[in-house]
Amino acid sequence: MTDPDFVYTTYIDTTPEKLWRALTDPAFTREYWWGTEQLSTWDEGAPMSWDGEDDPEQVVLESDPPRRLSYTWHTFTTTWAERVGIAEELRARLAAESRSRVTFEIEPEGELVKLTVVHGGFEPGSTVRAMVGEGWPLVASGLKSYLETGRPLPAAR
């Protein structure tokens, strides 16, 4: 048994192509995702890193531009924990969990684009699962704000 997937949907006044770029271009992710650059070729099986930290288990699982992107969730490093203000005890607990996965589903919806974030593969009682329930709405809101206004949310800077 696993904990249920976290699912979050929002609607953004943009195009699927611009949303894809915002999810995959480090210049964009740096603006709305807590200053983090996500680096990859975004081909299936390609490595994916956060701020250039090598992690052989961090890979792109699916890549269908501009419709669907999925990758394994990152390793909880000391560098990451320091950047986002996570205590070492919590970081170690997060790092001990099995790797999860995140999927972005991008669908045109009239003049808007529907973005659904599905984060799953959690162990029962997962601390990561509990935390993504607060993290993803903030990241998705920052992404929406950035694409619609050119400014990220203050919390995302």
JSON list of C-alpha atoms in Angstrom, two decimals:
[
{"chain": "A", "resi": 1, "resn": "MET", "atom": "CA", "xyz": [0.00, 0.00, 0.00]},
{"chain": "A", "resi": 2, "resn": "THR", "atom": "CA", "xyz": [1.07, 3.57, -0.66]},
{"chain": "A", "resi": 3, "resn": "ASP", "atom": "CA", "xyz": [-0.24, 6.95, 0.41]},
{"chain": "A", "resi": 4, "resn": "PRO", "atom": "CA", "xyz": [-2.55, 8.56, -2.15]},
{"chain": "A", "resi": 5, "resn": "ASP", "atom": "CA", "xyz": [-1.14, 10.74, -4.88]},
{"chain": "A", "resi": 6, "resn": "PHE", "atom": "CA", "xyz": [-1.24, 14.47, -4.40]},
{"chain": "A", "resi": 7, "resn": "VAL", "atom": "CA", "xyz": [-3.19, 16.11, -7.26]},
{"chain": "A", "resi": 8, "resn": "TYR", "atom": "CA", "xyz": [-3.43, 19.86, -7.86]},
{"chain": "A", "resi": 9, "resn": "THR", "atom": "CA", "xyz": [-5.08, 21.58, -10.83]},
{"chain": "A", "resi": 10, "resn": "THR", "atom": "CA", "xyz": [-4.96, 25.22, -11.84]},
{"chain": "A", "resi": 11, "resn": "TYR", "atom": "CA", "xyz": [-5.86, 27.20, -14.95]},
{"chain": "A", "resi": 12, "resn": "ILE", "atom": "CA", "xyz": [-3.35, 29.62, -16.45]},
{"chain": "A", "resi": 13, "resn": "ASP", "atom": "CA", "xyz": [-3.80, 32.34, -19.06]},
{"chain": "A", "resi": 14, "resn": "THR", "atom": "CA", "xyz": [-0.97, 31.18, -21.32]},
{"chain": "A", "resi": 15, "resn": "THR", "atom": "CA", "xyz": [-0.23, 28.69, -24.10]},
{"chain": "A", "resi": 16, "resn": "PRO", "atom": "CA", "xyz": [0.86, 25.07, -23.66]},
{"chain": "A", "resi": 17, "resn": "GLU", "atom": "CA", "xyz": [4.21, 25.96, -25.27]},
{"chain": "A", "resi": 18, "resn": "LYS", "atom": "CA", "xyz": [4.89, 28.83, -22.85]},
{"chain": "A", "resi": 19, "resn": "LEU", "atom": "CA", "xyz": [3.89, 26.66, -19.89]},
{"chain": "A", "resi": 20, "resn": "TRP", "atom": "CA", "xyz": [6.22, 23.88, -21.07]},
{"chain": "A", "resi": 21, "resn": "ARG", "atom": "CA", "xyz": [9.06, 26.39, -21.36]},
{"chain": "A", "resi": 22, "resn": "ALA", "atom": "CA", "xyz": [8.32, 27.71, -17.87]},
{"chain": "A", "resi": 23, "resn": "LEU", "atom": "CA", "xyz": [8.57, 24.15, -16.50]},
{"chain": "A", "resi": 24, "resn": "THR", "atom": "CA", "xyz": [11.79, 23.27, -18.32]},
{"chain": "A", "resi": 25, "resn": "ASP", "atom": "CA", "xyz": [13.85, 26.44, -18.86]},
{"chain": "A", "resi": 26, "resn": "PRO", "atom": "CA", "xyz": [16.18, 27.25, -15.93]},
{"chain": "A", "resi": 27, "resn": "ALA", "atom": "CA", "xyz": [15.75, 30.98, -16.55]},
{"chain": "A", "resi": 28, "resn": "PHE", "atom": "CA", "xyz": [12.04, 30.55, -15.81]},
{"chain": "A", "resi": 29, "resn": "THR", "atom": "CA", "xyz": [12.23, 28.06, -12.92]},
{"chain": "A", "resi": 30, "resn": "ARG", "atom": "CA", "xyz": [14.69, 30.34, -11.12]},
{"chain": "A", "resi": 31, "resn": "GLU", "atom": "CA", "xyz": [12.01, 33.07, -11.07]},
{"chain": "A", "resi": 32, "resn": "TYR", "atom": "CA", "xyz": [9.08, 31.21, -9.51]},
{"chain": "A", "resi": 33, "resn": "TRP", "atom": "CA", "xyz": [10.55, 28.06, -7.89]},
{"chain": "A", "resi": 34, "resn": "TRP", "atom": "CA", "xyz": [12.45, 29.40, -4.88]},
{"chain": "A", "resi": 35, "resn": "GLY", "atom": "CA", "xyz": [15.40, 30.43, -7.03]},
{"chain": "A", "resi": 36, "resn": "THR", "atom": "CA", "xyz": [16.01, 26.86, -8.20]},
{"chain": "A", "resi": 37, "resn": "GLU", "atom": "CA", "xyz": [17.30, 25.97, -11.65]},
{"chain": "A", "resi": 38, "resn": "GLN", "atom": "CA", "xyz": [16.16, 22.65, -13.06]},
{"chain": "A", "resi": 39, "resn": "LEU", "atom": "CA", "xyz": [18.60, 21.38, -15.68]},
{"chain": "A", "resi": 40, "resn": "SER", "atom": "CA", "xyz": [18.04, 18.62, -18.25]},
{"chain": "A", "resi": 41, "resn": "THR", "atom": "CA", "xyz": [17.72, 17.93, -21.96]},
{"chain": "A", "resi": 42, "resn": "TRP", "atom": "CA", "xyz": [14.17, 16.82, -21.00]},
{"chain": "A", "resi": 43, "resn": "ASP", "atom": "CA", "xyz": [14.41, 13.66, -23.11]},
{"chain": "A", "resi": 44, "resn": "GLU", "atom": "CA", "xyz": [13.00, 10.46, -21.58]},
{"chain": "A", "resi": 45, "resn": "GLY", "atom": "CA", "xyz": [15.71, 8.79, -19.50]},
{"chain": "A", "resi": 46, "resn": "ALA", "atom": "CA", "xyz": [17.84, 11.94, -19.35]},
{"chain": "A", "resi": 47, "resn": "PRO", "atom": "CA", "xyz": [19.32, 13.06, -16.04]},
{"chain": "A", "resi": 48, "resn": "MET", "atom": "CA", "xyz": [17.65, 16.01, -14.37]},
{"chain": "A", "resi": 49, "resn": "SER", "atom": "CA", "xyz": [19.39, 18.11, -11.75]},
{"chain": "A", "resi": 50, "resn": "TRP", "atom": "CA", "xyz": [18.46, 20.85, -9.34]},
{"chain": "A", "resi": 51, "resn": "ASP", "atom": "CA", "xyz": [21.03, 23.64, -9.45]},
{"chain": "A", "resi": 52, "resn": "GLY", "atom": "CA", "xyz": [23.58, 21.34, -11.08]},
{"chain": "A", "resi": 53, "resn": "GLU", "atom": "CA", "xyz": [23.71, 18.80, -8.21]},
{"chain": "A", "resi": 54, "resn": "ASP", "atom": "CA", "xyz": [24.51, 15.41, -9.74]},
{"chain": "A", "resi": 55, "resn": "ASP", "atom": "CA", "xyz": [21.99, 12.74, -8.83]},
{"chain": "A", "resi": 56, "resn": "PRO", "atom": "CA", "xyz": [21.96, 9.62, -11.03]},
{"chain": "A", "resi": 57, "resn": "GLU", "atom": "CA", "xyz": [18.50, 8.62, -9.76]},
{"chain": "A", "resi": 58, "resn": "GLN", "atom": "CA", "xyz": [16.95, 11.97, -10.74]},
{"chain": "A", "resi": 59, "resn": "VAL", "atom": "CA", "xyz": [15.71, 11.23, -14.28]},
{"chain": "A", "resi": 60, "resn": "VAL", "atom": "CA", "xyz": [13.06, 12.25, -16.76]},
{"chain": "A", "resi": 61, "resn": "LEU", "atom": "CA", "xyz": [10.43, 9.50, -16.92]},
{"chain": "A", "resi": 62, "resn": "GLU", "atom": "CA", "xyz": [8.17, 10.95, -19.63]},
{"chain": "A", "resi": 63, "resn": "SER", "atom": "CA", "xyz": [8.58, 13.89, -21.98]},
{"chain": "A", "resi": 64, "resn": "ASP", "atom": "CA", "xyz": [5.85, 14.78, -24.47]},
{"chain": "A", "resi": 65, "resn": "PRO", "atom": "CA", "xyz": [6.19, 18.52, -25.19]},
{"chain": "A", "resi": 66, "resn": "PRO", "atom": "CA", "xyz": [4.02, 20.46, -24.61]},
{"chain": "A", "resi": 67, "resn": "ARG", "atom": "CA", "xyz": [1.58, 17.98, -23.08]},
{"chain": "A", "resi": 68, "resn": "ARG", "atom": "CA", "xyz": [3.20, 15.87, -20.37]},
{"chain": "A", "resi": 69, "resn": "LEU", "atom": "CA", "xyz": [6.38, 15.86, -18.31]},
{"chain": "A", "resi": 70, "resn": "SER", "atom": "CA", "xyz": [7.28, 13.44, -15.52]},
{"chain": "A", "resi": 71, "resn": "TYR", "atom": "CA", "xyz": [10.43, 12.93, -13.48]},
{"chain": "A", "resi": 72, "resn": "THR", "atom": "CA", "xyz": [11.63, 11.35, -10.29]},
{"chain": "A", "resi": 73, "resn": "TRP", "atom": "CA", "xyz": [11.57, 13.68, -7.32]},
{"chain": "A", "resi": 74, "resn": "HIS", "atom": "CA", "xyz": [14.85, 15.11, -6.12]},
{"chain": "A", "resi": 75, "resn": "THR", "atom": "CA", "xyz": [17.23, 13.94, -3.45]},
{"chain": "A", "resi": 76, "resn": "PHE", "atom": "CA", "xyz": [16.99, 15.94, -0.26]},
{"chain": "A", "resi": 77, "resn": "THR", "atom": "CA", "xyz": [20.54, 17.23, 0.02]},
{"chain": "A", "resi": 78, "resn": "THR", "atom": "CA", "xyz": [22.10, 19.35, 2.74]},
{"chain": "A", "resi": 79, "resn": "THR", "atom": "CA", "xyz": [22.51, 22.18, 0.22]},
{"chain": "A", "resi": 80, "resn": "TRP", "atom": "CA", "xyz": [18.80, 22.08, -0.61]},
{"chain": "A", "resi": 81, "resn": "ALA", "atom": "CA", "xyz": [17.82, 21.95, 3.07]},
{"chain": "A", "resi": 82, "resn": "GLU", "atom": "CA", "xyz": [19.97, 24.96, 3.90]},
{"chain": "A", "resi": 83, "resn": "ARG", "atom": "CA", "xyz": [18.53, 26.95, 0.98]},
{"chain": "A", "resi": 84, "resn": "VAL", "atom": "CA", "xyz": [14.92, 26.35, 1.97]},
{"chain": "A", "resi": 85, "resn": "GLY", "atom": "CA", "xyz": [15.40, 26.41, 5.73]},
{"chain": "A", "resi": 86, "resn": "ILE", "atom": "CA", "xyz": [14.85, 22.72, 6.55]},
{"chain": "A", "resi": 87, "resn": "ALA", "atom": "CA", "xyz": [16.43, 21.36, 9.73]},
{"chain": "A", "resi": 88, "resn": "GLU", "atom": "CA", "xyz": [18.87, 18.45, 9.38]},
{"chain": "A", "resi": 89, "resn": "GLU", "atom": "CA", "xyz": [16.62, 16.05, 11.30]},
{"chain": "A", "resi": 90, "resn": "LEU", "atom": "CA", "xyz": [13.75, 16.66, 8.88]},
{"chain": "A", "resi": 91, "resn": "ARG", "atom": "CA", "xyz": [16.08, 16.51, 5.84]},
{"chain": "A", "resi": 92, "resn": "ALA", "atom": "CA", "xyz": [17.39, 13.12, 6.96]},
{"chain": "A", "resi": 93, "resn": "ARG", "atom": "CA", "xyz": [13.84, 11.80, 7.40]},
{"chain": "A", "resi": 94, "resn": "LEU", "atom": "CA", "xyz": [12.91, 13.01, 3.90]},
{"chain": "A", "resi": 95, "resn": "ALA", "atom": "CA", "xyz": [16.06, 11.53, 2.38]},
{"chain": "A", "resi": 96, "resn": "ALA", "atom": "CA", "xyz": [15.33, 8.13, 3.94]},
{"chain": "A", "resi": 97, "resn": "GLU", "atom": "CA", "xyz": [12.06, 7.77, 2.02]},
{"chain": "A", "resi": 98, "resn": "SER", "atom": "CA", "xyz": [11.76, 6.04, -1.34]},
{"chain": "A", "resi": 99, "resn": "ARG", "atom": "CA", "xyz": [11.96, 8.32, -4.35]},
{"chain": "A", "resi": 100, "resn": "SER", "atom": "CA", "xyz": [8.61, 9.61, -5.58]},
{"chain": "A", "resi": 101, "resn": "ARG", "atom": "CA", "xyz": [7.62, 11.04, -8.96]},
{"chain": "A", "resi": 102, "resn": "VAL", "atom": "CA", "xyz": [5.96, 14.20, -10.21]},
{"chain": "A", "resi": 103, "resn": "THR", "atom": "CA", "xyz": [3.95, 14.54, -13.42]},
{"chain": "A", "resi": 104, "resn": "PHE", "atom": "CA", "xyz": [2.75, 17.72, -15.11]},
{"chain": "A", "resi": 105, "resn": "GLU", "atom": "CA", "xyz": [-0.24, 17.32, -17.41]},
{"chain": "A", "resi": 106, "resn": "ILE", "atom": "CA", "xyz": [-0.81, 20.30, -19.73]},
{"chain": "A", "resi": 107, "resn": "GLU", "atom": "CA", "xyz": [-4.12, 20.63, -21.58]},
{"chain": "A", "resi": 108, "resn": "PRO", "atom": "CA", "xyz": [-5.59, 23.50, -23.63]},
{"chain": "A", "resi": 109, "resn": "GLU", "atom": "CA", "xyz": [-8.87, 24.59, -22.08]},
{"chain": "A", "resi": 110, "resn": "GLY", "atom": "CA", "xyz": [-10.41, 27.25, -24.34]},
{"chain": "A", "resi": 111, "resn": "GLU", "atom": "CA", "xyz": [-8.22, 30.35, -24.03]},
{"chain": "A", "resi": 112, "resn": "LEU", "atom": "CA", "xyz": [-6.58, 28.95, -20.89]},
{"chain": "A", "resi": 113, "resn": "VAL", "atom": "CA", "xyz": [-4.27, 26.07, -20.15]},
{"chain": "A", "resi": 114, "resn": "LYS", "atom": "CA", "xyz": [-5.17, 23.48, -17.53]},
{"chain": "A", "resi": 115, "resn": "LEU", "atom": "CA", "xyz": [-2.15, 22.38, -15.50]},
{"chain": "A", "resi": 116, "resn": "THR", "atom": "CA", "xyz": [-2.52, 19.30, -13.34]},
{"chain": "A", "resi": 117, "resn": "VAL", "atom": "CA", "xyz": [0.34, 18.36, -11.02]},
{"chain": "A", "resi": 118, "resn": "VAL", "atom": "CA", "xyz": [0.31, 14.73, -9.86]},
{"chain": "A", "resi": 119, "resn": "HIS", "atom": "CA", "xyz": [2.91, 13.77, -7.28]},
{"chain": "A", "resi": 120, "resn": "GLY", "atom": "CA", "xyz": [2.82, 10.13, -6.27]},
{"chain": "A", "resi": 121, "resn": "GLY", "atom": "CA", "xyz": [4.59, 6.96, -5.29]},
{"chain": "A", "resi": 122, "resn": "PHE", "atom": "CA", "xyz": [4.68, 7.74, -1.57]},
{"chain": "A", "resi": 123, "resn": "GLU", "atom": "CA", "xyz": [5.29, 5.27, 1.24]},
{"chain": "A", "resi": 124, "resn": "PRO", "atom": "CA", "xyz": [2.59, 4.98, 3.91]},
{"chain": "A", "resi": 125, "resn": "GLY", "atom": "CA", "xyz": [2.92, 7.84, 6.39]},
{"chain": "A", "resi": 126, "resn": "SER", "atom": "CA", "xyz": [5.24, 9.73, 4.02]},
{"chain": "A", "resi": 127, "resn": "THR", "atom": "CA", "xyz": [6.64, 13.01, 5.30]},
{"chain": "A", "resi": 128, "resn": "VAL", "atom": "CA", "xyz": [7.28, 14.05, 1.69]},
{"chain": "A", "resi": 129, "resn": "ARG", "atom": "CA", "xyz": [3.56, 13.49, 0.90]},
{"chain": "A", "resi": 130, "resn": "ALA", "atom": "CA", "xyz": [2.56, 15.73, 3.79]},
{"chain": "A", "resi": 131, "resn": "MET", "atom": "CA", "xyz": [4.93, 18.48, 2.67]},
{"chain": "A", "resi": 132, "resn": "VAL", "atom": "CA", "xyz": [4.04, 18.51, -1.04]},
{"chain": "A", "resi": 133, "resn": "GLY", "atom": "CA", "xyz": [0.44, 19.25, -0.09]},
{"chain": "A", "resi": 134, "resn": "GLU", "atom": "CA", "xyz": [1.61, 22.71, 0.90]},
{"chain": "A", "resi": 135, "resn": "GLY", "atom": "CA", "xyz": [4.54, 23.09, -1.51]},
{"chain": "A", "resi": 136, "resn": "TRP", "atom": "CA", "xyz": [2.86, 22.38, -4.84]},
{"chain": "A", "resi": 137, "resn": "PRO", "atom": "CA", "xyz": [0.04, 24.94, -4.46]},
{"chain": "A", "resi": 138, "resn": "LEU", "atom": "CA", "xyz": [2.66, 27.61, -3.71]},
{"chain": "A", "resi": 139, "resn": "VAL", "atom": "CA", "xyz": [4.86, 26.60, -6.67]},
{"chain": "A", "resi": 140, "resn": "ALA", "atom": "CA", "xyz": [1.87, 26.38, -9.06]},
{"chain": "A", "resi": 141, "resn": "SER", "atom": "CA", "xyz": [0.59, 29.74, -7.86]},
{"chain": "A", "resi": 142, "resn": "GLY", "atom": "CA", "xyz": [4.02, 31.27, -8.39]},
{"chain": "A", "resi": 143, "resn": "LEU", "atom": "CA", "xyz": [4.15, 29.78, -11.88]},
{"chain": "A", "resi": 144, "resn": "LYS", "atom": "CA", "xyz": [0.67, 31.09, -12.70]},
{"chain": "A", "resi": 145, "resn": "SER", "atom": "CA", "xyz": [1.51, 34.56, -11.39]},
{"chain": "A", "resi": 146, "resn": "TYR", "atom": "CA", "xyz": [4.79, 34.65, -13.29]},
{"chain": "A", "resi": 147, "resn": "LEU", "atom": "CA", "xyz": [3.24, 33.61, -16.61]},
{"chain": "A", "resi": 148, "resn": "GLU", "atom": "CA", "xyz": [0.24, 35.95, -16.28]},
{"chain": "A", "resi": 149, "resn": "THR", "atom": "CA", "xyz": [1.93, 39.05, -14.83]},
{"chain": "A", "resi": 150, "resn": "GLY", "atom": "CA", "xyz": [5.67, 38.62, -15.37]},
{"chain": "A", "resi": 151, "resn": "ARG", "atom": "CA", "xyz": [6.20, 38.71, -11.59]},
{"chain": "A", "resi": 152, "resn": "PRO", "atom": "CA", "xyz": [6.52, 35.73, -9.24]},
{"chain": "A", "resi": 153, "resn": "LEU", "atom": "CA", "xyz": [4.80, 35.67, -5.87]},
{"chain": "A", "resi": 154, "resn": "PRO", "atom": "CA", "xyz": [6.86, 37.35, -3.12]},
{"chain": "A", "resi": 155, "resn": "ALA", "atom": "CA", "xyz": [7.23, 34.00, -1.29]},
{"chain": "A", "resi": 156, "resn": "ALA", "atom": "CA", "xyz": [8.82, 32.44, -4.37]},
{"chain": "A", "resi": 157, "resn": "ARG", "atom": "CA", "xyz": [11.68, 34.94, -4.64]}
]
